Amino acid sequence: MELLKKRILEDGRVEEGNILKVDNFLNHQLDIELLDAIGKEFAKLFADLGITRILTIEASGIAIASLTALQMKVPVVFAKKTQSRNLDKDTWDAEVFSFTKDTTYSVRVSKRYMDSNDKVLIIDDFLANGQACVGLKKIVENAGAELMGVGIVIEKSFQKGASILEEAGVNLKSLARLASIHDGQIEFVD
Ligand code: 5GP
């Protein structure tokens, strides 16, 4: 997606540990016009699959999932990272290992909001080592639902997430694919 790649080159900042900061349009301040274009692109890429729900993970996935859902006219469910009193006790759970934080945390979705009738599209901001998406995929499987695809805004193709998902037979579509981010230089795969 050319508009997104242009924005990454203009505003992306490469930080230590192979981290790309895109805080001024995706991860902190939100550029809703750009996110709207992203939502339209995902809706086009995953059209005609009979998707009934979009699943994402709090917090950064929620905005893009919402703008995609607006186009697809389906609800968004976001997996919660904390157990709170507001959340139903009966949940589908999965463990996620975070390489950036070097910790494991649980994510959960109320059983009210996913079941075996669902055809699910997972949406997230970044794909790095794939652990967040693998956790969400597990929730879909535990619910007996069908995973129709995974839509990623920025795939770091030099990390192993994309191959993990592709080897698992996942229909993965990423809008920008980074080949490398060495020495502050951002290179795209295509
Ligand atoms: P994974 O589970 O694929 O290793 O990592 C996915 C999550 O880690 C994303 O949802 C995102 O929050 C975070 N993440 C991984 N790499 C980056 C990065 O380079 N920049 C930012 N902003 N977040 C990242």
XYZ file of N, CA, C and O in Angstrom, residues 5 8 20 126 154-159 176-181 186-190:
84
model
N 3.397 3.102 2.845
C 4.861 3.020 2.748
C 5.476 4.426 2.764
O 6.499 4.668 3.420
N 5.420 5.670 6.291
C 6.442 5.008 7.124
C 7.801 5.661 6.860
O 8.556 5.956 7.791
N 10.459 -0.342 15.075
C 10.052 0.803 14.260
C 8.964 1.559 15.015
O 7.931 0.997 15.359
N 1.323 -4.677 13.995
C 2.642 -5.183 13.606
C 2.660 -6.698 13.641
O 1.995 -7.316 14.484
N 1.898 -3.496 9.369
C 3.343 -3.492 9.089
C 3.946 -4.840 9.481
O 3.960 -5.195 10.667
N 4.397 -5.560 8.465
C 5.052 -6.860 8.710
C 6.558 -6.656 8.694
O 7.097 -6.093 7.739
N 7.231 -7.111 9.758
C 8.693 -7.086 9.767
C 9.151 -8.432 9.214
O 9.321 -9.398 9.957
N 9.315 -8.476 7.899
C 9.522 -9.756 7.202
C 10.843 -10.413 7.572
O 11.037 -11.594 7.306
N 11.748 -9.654 8.200
C 13.038 -10.215 8.605
C 12.924 -10.954 9.944
O 13.893 -11.544 10.409
N 11.748 -10.914 10.568
C 11.513 -11.722 11.764
C 10.612 -12.896 11.376
O 10.131 -12.967 10.251
N 2.331 -3.380 4.397
C 3.716 -2.939 4.156
C 4.621 -4.004 4.726
O 4.411 -4.474 5.847
N 5.615 -4.429 3.935
C 6.517 -5.500 4.388
C 7.930 -4.963 4.439
O 8.484 -4.536 3.417
N 8.496 -4.989 5.647
C 9.834 -4.444 5.836
C 10.883 -5.534 5.654
O 10.833 -6.571 6.315
N 11.837 -5.271 4.740
C 12.932 -6.229 4.521
C 14.004 -6.042 5.590
O 14.611 -7.001 6.049
N 14.249 -4.780 5.969
C 15.232 -4.507 7.022
C 15.046 -3.081 7.535
O 14.480 -2.222 6.840
N 15.552 -2.855 8.751
C 15.543 -1.494 9.304
C 16.910 -1.204 9.940
O 16.997 -0.671 11.031
N 15.125 2.289 6.299
C 13.994 1.375 6.155
C 13.944 0.862 4.715
O 13.891 1.659 3.773
N 14.010 -0.465 4.556
C 13.906 -1.080 3.217
C 12.652 -1.951 3.184
O 12.426 -2.722 4.109
N 11.898 -1.842 2.092
C 10.707 -2.673 1.923
C 11.027 -3.914 1.087
O 11.936 -3.893 0.269
N 10.223 -4.970 1.279
C 10.387 -6.191 0.483
C 9.983 -5.914 -0.964
O 10.652 -6.333 -1.905
N 8.845 -5.226 -1.156
C 8.372 -4.947 -2.519
C 7.684 -3.606 -2.562
O 7.484 -2.975 -1.533
